[in-house]
Every structure is written in C-alpha cells, then in structure tokens.
CSV table of C-alpha atoms in Angstrom, one decimal:
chain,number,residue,atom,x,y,z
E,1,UNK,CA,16.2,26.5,2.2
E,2,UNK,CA,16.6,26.8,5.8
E,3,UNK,CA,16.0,24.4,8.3
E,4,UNK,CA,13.2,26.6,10.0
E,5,UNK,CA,11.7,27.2,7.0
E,6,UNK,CA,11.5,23.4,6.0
E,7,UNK,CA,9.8,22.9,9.2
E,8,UNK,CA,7.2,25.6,9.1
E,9,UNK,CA,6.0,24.6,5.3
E,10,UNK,CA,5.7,20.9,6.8
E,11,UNK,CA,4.0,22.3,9.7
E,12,UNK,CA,1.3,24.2,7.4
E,13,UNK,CA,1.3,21.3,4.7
E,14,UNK,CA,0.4,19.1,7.8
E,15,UNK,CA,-2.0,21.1,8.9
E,16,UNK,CA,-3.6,21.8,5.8
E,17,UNK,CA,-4.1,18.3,5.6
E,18,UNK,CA,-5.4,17.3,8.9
E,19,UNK,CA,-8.3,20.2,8.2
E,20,UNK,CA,-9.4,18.3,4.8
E,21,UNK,CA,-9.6,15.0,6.9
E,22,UNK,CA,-11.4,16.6,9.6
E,23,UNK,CA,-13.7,18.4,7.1
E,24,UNK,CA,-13.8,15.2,4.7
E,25,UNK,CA,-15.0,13.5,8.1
E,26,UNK,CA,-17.9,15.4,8.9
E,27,UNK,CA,-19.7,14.2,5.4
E,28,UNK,CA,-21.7,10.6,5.2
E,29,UNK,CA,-18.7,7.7,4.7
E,30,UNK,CA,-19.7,7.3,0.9
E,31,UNK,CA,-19.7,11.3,0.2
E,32,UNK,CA,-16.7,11.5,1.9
E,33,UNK,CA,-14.9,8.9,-0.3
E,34,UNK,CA,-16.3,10.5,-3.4
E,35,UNK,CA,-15.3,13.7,-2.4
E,36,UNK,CA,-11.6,12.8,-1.8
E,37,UNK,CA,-11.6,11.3,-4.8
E,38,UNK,CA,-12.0,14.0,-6.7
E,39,UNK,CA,-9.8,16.2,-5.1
E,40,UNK,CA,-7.0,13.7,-5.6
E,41,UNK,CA,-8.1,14.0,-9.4
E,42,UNK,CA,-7.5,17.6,-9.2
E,43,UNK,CA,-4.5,17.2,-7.7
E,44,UNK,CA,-2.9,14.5,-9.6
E,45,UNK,CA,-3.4,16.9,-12.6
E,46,UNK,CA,-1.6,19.9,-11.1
E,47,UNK,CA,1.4,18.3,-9.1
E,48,UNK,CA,2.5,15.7,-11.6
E,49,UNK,CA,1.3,12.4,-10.2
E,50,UNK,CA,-1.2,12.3,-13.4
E,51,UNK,CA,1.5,12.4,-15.6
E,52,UNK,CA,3.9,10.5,-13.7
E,53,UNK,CA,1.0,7.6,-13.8
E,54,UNK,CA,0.5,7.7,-17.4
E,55,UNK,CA,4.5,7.6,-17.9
E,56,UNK,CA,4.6,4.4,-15.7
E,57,UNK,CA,1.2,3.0,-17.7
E,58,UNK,CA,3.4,4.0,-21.1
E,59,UNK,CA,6.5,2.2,-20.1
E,60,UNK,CA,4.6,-0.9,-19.2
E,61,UNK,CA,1.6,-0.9,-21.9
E,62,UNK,CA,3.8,1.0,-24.8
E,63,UNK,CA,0.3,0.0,-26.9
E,64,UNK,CA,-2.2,1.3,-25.1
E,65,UNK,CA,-3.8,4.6,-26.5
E,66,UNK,CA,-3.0,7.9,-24.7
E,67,UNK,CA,-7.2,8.2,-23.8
E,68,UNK,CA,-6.9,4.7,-21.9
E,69,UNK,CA,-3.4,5.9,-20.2
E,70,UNK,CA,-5.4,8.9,-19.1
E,71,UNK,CA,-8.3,7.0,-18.3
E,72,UNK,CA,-6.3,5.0,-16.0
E,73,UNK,CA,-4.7,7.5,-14.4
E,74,UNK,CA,-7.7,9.5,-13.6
E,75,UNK,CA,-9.1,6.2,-11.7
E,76,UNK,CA,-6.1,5.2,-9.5
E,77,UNK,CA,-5.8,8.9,-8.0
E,78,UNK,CA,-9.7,8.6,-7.6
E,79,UNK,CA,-8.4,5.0,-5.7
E,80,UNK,CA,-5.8,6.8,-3.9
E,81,UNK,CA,-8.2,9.5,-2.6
E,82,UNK,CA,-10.9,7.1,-1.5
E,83,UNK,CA,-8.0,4.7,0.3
E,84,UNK,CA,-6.7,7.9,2.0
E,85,UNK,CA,-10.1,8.9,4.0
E,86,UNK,CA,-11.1,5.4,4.5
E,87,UNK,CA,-7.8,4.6,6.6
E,88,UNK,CA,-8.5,7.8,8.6
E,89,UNK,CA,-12.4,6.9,9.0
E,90,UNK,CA,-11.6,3.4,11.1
E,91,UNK,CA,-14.9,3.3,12.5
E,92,UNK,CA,-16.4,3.3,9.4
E,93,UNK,CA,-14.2,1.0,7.6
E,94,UNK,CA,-14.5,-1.9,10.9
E,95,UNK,CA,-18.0,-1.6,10.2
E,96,UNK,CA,-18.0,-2.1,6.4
E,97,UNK,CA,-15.2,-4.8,7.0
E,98,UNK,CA,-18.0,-6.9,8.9
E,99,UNK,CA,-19.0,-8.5,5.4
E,100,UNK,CA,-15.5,-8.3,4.0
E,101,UNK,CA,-15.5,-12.3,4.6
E,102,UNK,CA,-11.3,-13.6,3.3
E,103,UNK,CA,-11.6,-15.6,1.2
E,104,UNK,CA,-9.3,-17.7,-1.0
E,105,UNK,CA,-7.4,-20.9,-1.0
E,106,UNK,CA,-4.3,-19.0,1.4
E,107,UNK,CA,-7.4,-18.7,4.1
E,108,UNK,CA,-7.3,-22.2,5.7
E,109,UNK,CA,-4.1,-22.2,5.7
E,110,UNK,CA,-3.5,-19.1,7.7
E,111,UNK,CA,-6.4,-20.2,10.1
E,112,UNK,CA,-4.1,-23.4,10.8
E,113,UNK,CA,-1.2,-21.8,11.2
E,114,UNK,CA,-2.6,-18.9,13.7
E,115,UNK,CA,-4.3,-21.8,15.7
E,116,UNK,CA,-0.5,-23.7,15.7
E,117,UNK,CA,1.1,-20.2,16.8
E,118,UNK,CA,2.9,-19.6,13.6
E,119,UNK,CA,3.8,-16.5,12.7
E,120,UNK,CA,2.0,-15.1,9.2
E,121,UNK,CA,3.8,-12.8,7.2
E,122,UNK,CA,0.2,-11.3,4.7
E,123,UNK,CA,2.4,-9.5,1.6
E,124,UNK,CA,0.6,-7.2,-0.7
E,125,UNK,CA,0.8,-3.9,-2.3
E,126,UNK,CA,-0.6,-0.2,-3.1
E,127,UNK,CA,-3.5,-2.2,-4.9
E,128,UNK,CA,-7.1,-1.5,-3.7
E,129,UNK,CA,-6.3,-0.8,-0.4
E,130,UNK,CA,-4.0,-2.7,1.8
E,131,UNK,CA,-5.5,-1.7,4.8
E,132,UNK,CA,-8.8,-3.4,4.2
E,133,UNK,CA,-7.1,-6.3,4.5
E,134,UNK,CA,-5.8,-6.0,7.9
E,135,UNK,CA,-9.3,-4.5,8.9
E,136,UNK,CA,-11.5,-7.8,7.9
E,137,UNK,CA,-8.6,-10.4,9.5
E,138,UNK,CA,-8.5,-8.4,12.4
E,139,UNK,CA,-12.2,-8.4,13.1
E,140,UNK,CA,-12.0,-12.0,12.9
E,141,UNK,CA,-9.1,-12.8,15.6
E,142,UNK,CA,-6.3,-11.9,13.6
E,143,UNK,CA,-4.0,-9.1,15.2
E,144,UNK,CA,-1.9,-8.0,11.9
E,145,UNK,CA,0.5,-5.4,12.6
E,146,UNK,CA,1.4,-2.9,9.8
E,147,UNK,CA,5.1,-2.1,8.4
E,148,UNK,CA,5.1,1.5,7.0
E,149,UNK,CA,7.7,3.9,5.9
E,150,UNK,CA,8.0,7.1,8.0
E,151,UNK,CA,6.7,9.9,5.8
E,152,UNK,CA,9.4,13.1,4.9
E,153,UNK,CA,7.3,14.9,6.7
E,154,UNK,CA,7.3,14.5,10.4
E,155,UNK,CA,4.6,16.5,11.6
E,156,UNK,CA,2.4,13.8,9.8
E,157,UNK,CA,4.0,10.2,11.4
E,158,UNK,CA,1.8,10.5,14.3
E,159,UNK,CA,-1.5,10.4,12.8
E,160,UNK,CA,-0.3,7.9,10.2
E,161,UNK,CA,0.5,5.6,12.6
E,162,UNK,CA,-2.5,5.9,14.3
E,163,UNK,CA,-4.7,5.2,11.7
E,164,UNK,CA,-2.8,2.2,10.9
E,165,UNK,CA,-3.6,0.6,15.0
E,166,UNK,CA,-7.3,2.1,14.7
E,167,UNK,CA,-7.8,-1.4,13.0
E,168,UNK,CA,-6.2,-3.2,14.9
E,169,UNK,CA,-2.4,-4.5,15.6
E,170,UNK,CA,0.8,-2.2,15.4
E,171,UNK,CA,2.4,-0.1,13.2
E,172,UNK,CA,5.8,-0.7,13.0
E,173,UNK,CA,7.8,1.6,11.5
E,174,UNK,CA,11.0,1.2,9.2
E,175,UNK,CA,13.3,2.4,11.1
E,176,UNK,CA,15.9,0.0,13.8
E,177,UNK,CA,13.5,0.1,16.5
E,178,UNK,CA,10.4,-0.6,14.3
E,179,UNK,CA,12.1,-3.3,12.2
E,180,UNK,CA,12.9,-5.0,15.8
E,181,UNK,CA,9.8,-4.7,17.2
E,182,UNK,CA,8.9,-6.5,13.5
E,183,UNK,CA,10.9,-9.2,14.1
E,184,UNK,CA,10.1,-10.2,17.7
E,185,UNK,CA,6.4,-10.1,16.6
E,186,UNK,CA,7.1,-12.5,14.2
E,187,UNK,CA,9.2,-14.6,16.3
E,188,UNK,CA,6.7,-14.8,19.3
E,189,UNK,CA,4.2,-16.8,16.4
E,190,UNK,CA,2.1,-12.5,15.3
E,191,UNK,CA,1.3,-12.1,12.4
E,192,UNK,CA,2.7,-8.7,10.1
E,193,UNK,CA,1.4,-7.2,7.1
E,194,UNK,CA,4.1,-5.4,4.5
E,195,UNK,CA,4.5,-3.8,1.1
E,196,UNK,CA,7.0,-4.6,-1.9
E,197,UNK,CA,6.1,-2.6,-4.6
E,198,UNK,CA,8.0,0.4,-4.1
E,199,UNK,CA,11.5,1.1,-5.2
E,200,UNK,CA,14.0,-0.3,-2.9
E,201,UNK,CA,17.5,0.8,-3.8
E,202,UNK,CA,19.7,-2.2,-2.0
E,203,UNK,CA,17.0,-4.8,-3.2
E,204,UNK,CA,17.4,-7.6,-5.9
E,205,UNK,CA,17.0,-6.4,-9.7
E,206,UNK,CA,13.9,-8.6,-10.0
E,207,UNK,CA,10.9,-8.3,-12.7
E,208,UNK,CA,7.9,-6.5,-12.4
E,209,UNK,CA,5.1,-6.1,-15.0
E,210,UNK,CA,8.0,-7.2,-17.7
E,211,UNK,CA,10.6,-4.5,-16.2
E,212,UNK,CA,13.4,-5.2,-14.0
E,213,UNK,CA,12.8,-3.3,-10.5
E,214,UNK,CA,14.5,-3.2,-7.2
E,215,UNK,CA,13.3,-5.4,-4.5
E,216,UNK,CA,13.6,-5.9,-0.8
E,217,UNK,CA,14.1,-9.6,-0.3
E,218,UNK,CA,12.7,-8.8,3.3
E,219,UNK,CA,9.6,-10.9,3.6
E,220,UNK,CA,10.5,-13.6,2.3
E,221,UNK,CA,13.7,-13.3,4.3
E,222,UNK,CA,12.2,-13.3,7.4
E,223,UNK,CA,9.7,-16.0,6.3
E,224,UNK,CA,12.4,-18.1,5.8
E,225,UNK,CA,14.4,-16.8,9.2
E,226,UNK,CA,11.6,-17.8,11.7
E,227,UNK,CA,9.6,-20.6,9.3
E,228,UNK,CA,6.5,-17.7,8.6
E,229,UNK,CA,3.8,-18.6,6.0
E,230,UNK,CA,4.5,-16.2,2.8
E,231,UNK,CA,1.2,-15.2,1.7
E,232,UNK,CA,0.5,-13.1,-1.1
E,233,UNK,CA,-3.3,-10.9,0.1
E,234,UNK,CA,-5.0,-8.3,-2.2
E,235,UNK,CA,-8.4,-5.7,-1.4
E,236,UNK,CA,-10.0,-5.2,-4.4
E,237,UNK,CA,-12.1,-2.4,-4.6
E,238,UNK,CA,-15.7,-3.5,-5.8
E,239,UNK,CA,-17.5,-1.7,-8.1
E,240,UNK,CA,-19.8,0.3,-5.4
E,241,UNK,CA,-16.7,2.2,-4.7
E,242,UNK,CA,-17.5,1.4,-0.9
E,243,UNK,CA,-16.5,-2.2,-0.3
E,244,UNK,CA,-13.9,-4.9,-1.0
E,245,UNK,CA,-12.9,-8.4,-1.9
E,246,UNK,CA,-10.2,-10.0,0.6
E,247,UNK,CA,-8.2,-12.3,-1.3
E,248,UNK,CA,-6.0,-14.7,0.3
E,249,UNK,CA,-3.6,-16.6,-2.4
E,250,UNK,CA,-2.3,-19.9,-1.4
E,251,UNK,CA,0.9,-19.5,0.9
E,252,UNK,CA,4.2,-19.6,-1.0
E,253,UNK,CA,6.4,-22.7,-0.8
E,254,UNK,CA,9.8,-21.8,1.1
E,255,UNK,CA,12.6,-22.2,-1.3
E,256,UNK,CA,15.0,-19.1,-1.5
E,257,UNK,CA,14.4,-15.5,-1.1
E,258,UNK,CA,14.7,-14.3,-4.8
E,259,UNK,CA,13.0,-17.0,-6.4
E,260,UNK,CA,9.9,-16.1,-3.5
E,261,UNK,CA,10.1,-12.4,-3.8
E,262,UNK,CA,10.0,-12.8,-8.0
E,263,UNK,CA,6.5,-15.1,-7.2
E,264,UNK,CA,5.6,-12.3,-5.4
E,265,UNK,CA,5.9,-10.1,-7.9
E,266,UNK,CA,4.2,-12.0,-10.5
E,267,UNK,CA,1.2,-12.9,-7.9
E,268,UNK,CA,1.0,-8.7,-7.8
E,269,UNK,CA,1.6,-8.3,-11.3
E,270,UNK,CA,-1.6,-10.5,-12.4
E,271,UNK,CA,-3.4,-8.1,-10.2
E,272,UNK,CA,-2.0,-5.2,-11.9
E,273,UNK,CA,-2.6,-6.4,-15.3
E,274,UNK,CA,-6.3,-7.5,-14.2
E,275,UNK,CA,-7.2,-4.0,-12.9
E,276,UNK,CA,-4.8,-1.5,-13.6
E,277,UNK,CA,-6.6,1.4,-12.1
E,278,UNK,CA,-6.6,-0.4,-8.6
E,279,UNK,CA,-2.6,-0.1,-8.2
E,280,UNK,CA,-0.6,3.2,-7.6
E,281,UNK,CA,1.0,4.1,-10.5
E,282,UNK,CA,2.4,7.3,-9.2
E,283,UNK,CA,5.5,5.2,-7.3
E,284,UNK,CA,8.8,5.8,-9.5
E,285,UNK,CA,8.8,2.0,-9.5
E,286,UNK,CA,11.7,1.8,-12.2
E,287,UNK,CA,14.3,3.8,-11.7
E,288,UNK,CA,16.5,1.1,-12.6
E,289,UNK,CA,14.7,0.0,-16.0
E,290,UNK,CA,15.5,2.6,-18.0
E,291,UNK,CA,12.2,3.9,-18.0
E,292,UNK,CA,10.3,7.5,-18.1
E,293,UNK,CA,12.9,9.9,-17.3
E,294,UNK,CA,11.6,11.8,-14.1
E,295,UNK,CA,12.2,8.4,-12.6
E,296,UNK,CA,16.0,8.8,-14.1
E,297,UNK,CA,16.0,11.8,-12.5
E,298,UNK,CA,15.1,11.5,-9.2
C-alpha cells in the first residue's frame, strides 16, 4: 500500500473517530459512557479484539467455561469504551473525581514525600482506568504527568495528548524527547504516572498471571536512578459504572529492578485475578509464552 494511501485511510479513520467523540459528547456524561460501551461491544465482536480477549482469558484461566470467557470479554470492551469517552470528557471526569478521595496505605506516604520534594513514580495498568487516577491526585495538589505511547496513527497524537493534560500535568510521550522531558520531571522532585502491562520486546522475561511476559524494567529503573517512591495505584471501576476507587498500595522497597518490576506485576496480577473484566485483555501480552497463536503471529 502506498504511502498516500496509508495517510488518507488514517486521515478518515481519524476523523471518523473524532465525529463519535464529538457526537458521544453532546449526550448527558452517563449516556455517553453507556453508549460507548456498547459500541466497543459491537466492535470488539467484528474486528477481533472479542476473541483476542477470550484467547488471552483461555491461556490464563484454561478452566473457565467458554460462557464466563465470553462474559468477560463482553465487560472489558464495555470498560474500554466507557474509559475512552471519559478521558475525552475532562470536565466531567474533574468533577466526578471530586469524591474520588485516594486512599490506601501508599497515600501518606506519597503526601510525605511530595511535601519533602521527592519525586513519585504512581505505576499502574490498563485496569479500570488509569486516568482516574491522575485526575483525583491532581485535584488534590498533585501534578502527575502521563507517559503514553504514540499511537500508529498520527493524525490522532494530538488529541490524545491533550486529553491526557486536560487533567492535569504532561504527557510525555515515548519517544527521546518525551522520555527526557520524563526524566528531568522526575529529577526536579514531579511526580509521573506510567504503564507496564503491555508487551515490551527488550524487557525482562518476568511472570504475569502465571505466564512469563516481557517487561520494561523502566520504573523501577528510574526509581532507583533518582531515589523515587515505587508505588503501585489502581481505579477501579464501581459498580454505578460512573465512578471509581483510587487505590494507593504501599510504596515498594528499593532493592533491584527485576525483583521490583516482578512485585509489580503480582501487585497488578491480584487486581486482575480479583476483577477480570476491569483489565484489557485485548493487549497480545504473551507473545513470548507460547500462548494463543495470533499473539505468535504478530
């Protein structure tokens, strides 16, 4: 395929979706959510990431019946529809995230440490939504910049981005100049919020929900680098579909960056295994385990 036409079908898949947000937008905030729910449902069922999820589910839970695999699926694209229109609706999410009070034994810690000037690295992953969480610290003094990974699709970075700083701090993308900018945050005593639950191809064979999966060693890295607190933070979606729980778990102990990223990885995968249809099981998290074989594939 052609360079021009690669760039015209991003241009009208762009568009296409910037005209669902802005319609999606014009509803009341919880008809909105349930309506971009459901049309994640629909399209998790015809593009694959249905299946892809129940794969993933399989590999993990071999014992659970097909009906509960489907179940599950259904739910986290419903979660991943909801978490899409809530990041683009930030004046409607600061609001709800008034009465988002963290919680959690990580909480005094971090108030200590942003009163010191240490920096805060808040590590989480596609559970709930991850955005929630930078929402309700950053009402409350907190200025939590975001690390995200540009999308294939660069008629849709801009926006992203900006509905990442409509809460509050800044997004720093993963690329040289964003991963600086990262770094000297964190070294001036900020505070950053990543991700390390997708597949990282350089990272260390660590386990994940009993599997053995690629992970950046990056956060705990850096925590180590410029003497950040490690702390593991989850959103869980509450049952009114509308609101969340902000989570802080106590800060890990700095001892050496695989031995910290694997207690990351359990902290996550006790979330996972607790509410299975609040994390993203669309990721190809293990393509190195042997597991379903689109992941194999790709």
């Amino acid at each position: 395929m052609t360079q021009s036409r690669i760039a015209w079908l991003d241009w009208t898949v762009d568009r296409t979706v910037r005209a669902l947000l802005w319609s999606a937008r014009r509803l009341p905030y919880g008809a909105r959510l349930s309506l971009m729910g459901a049309i994640m449902r629909g399209l998790g069922a015809a593009n694959g990431y249905r299946a892809r999820a129940e794969e993933n589910l399989e590999l993990i839970f071999p014992d659970m019946p097909a009906a509960r695999r489907r179940e599950i699926a259904r739910a986290v694209l419903d979660n991943f529809g909801r978490t899409a229109i809530e990041n683009y609706s930030p004046r409607e999410q600061l609001a709800r995230a008034a009465r988002w009070q963290p919680h959690g034994p990580g909480f005094a810690a971090c108030e200590e440490a942003r009163g010191a000037g240490r920096p805060i690295l808040f590590v989480s992953g596609h559970f709930g939504n991850h955005q929630a969480i930078r929402a309700a610290l950053n009402l409350r003094g907190y200025a939590v910049g975001g690390l995200w990974r540009p999308f294939n699709n660069p008629y849709s970075n801009a926006h992203y981005a900006a509905s990442i700083e409509a809460v509050g701090g800044t997004a720093f993308s993963r690329d040289r100049r964003g991963l600086a900018a990262f770094v000297k945050n964190l070294r001036d005593g900020g505070q950053g919020a990543l991700l390390i639950d997708q597949f990282f191809q350089d990272g260390a064979e660590l386990d994940f929900l009993g599997q053995p999966a690629r992970t950046a060693l990056s956060a705990a890295e850096m925590a180590l680098k410029y003497d950040a607190l490690l702390v593991p933070v989850y959103g869980e979606r509450l049952a009114n579909g509308l609101d969340f729980d902000i989570h802080l778990e106590a800060p890990l102990p700095h001892t050496d960056p695989e031995t910290m990223t694997q207690a990351l990885n359990d902290s996550l995968a006790a979330r996972v295994r607790a509410c299975p249809e609040q994390w993203l099981w669309v990721h190809r998290r293990w393509k190195s385990a042997g597991g379903p074989r689109r992941q194999q594939a790709d």
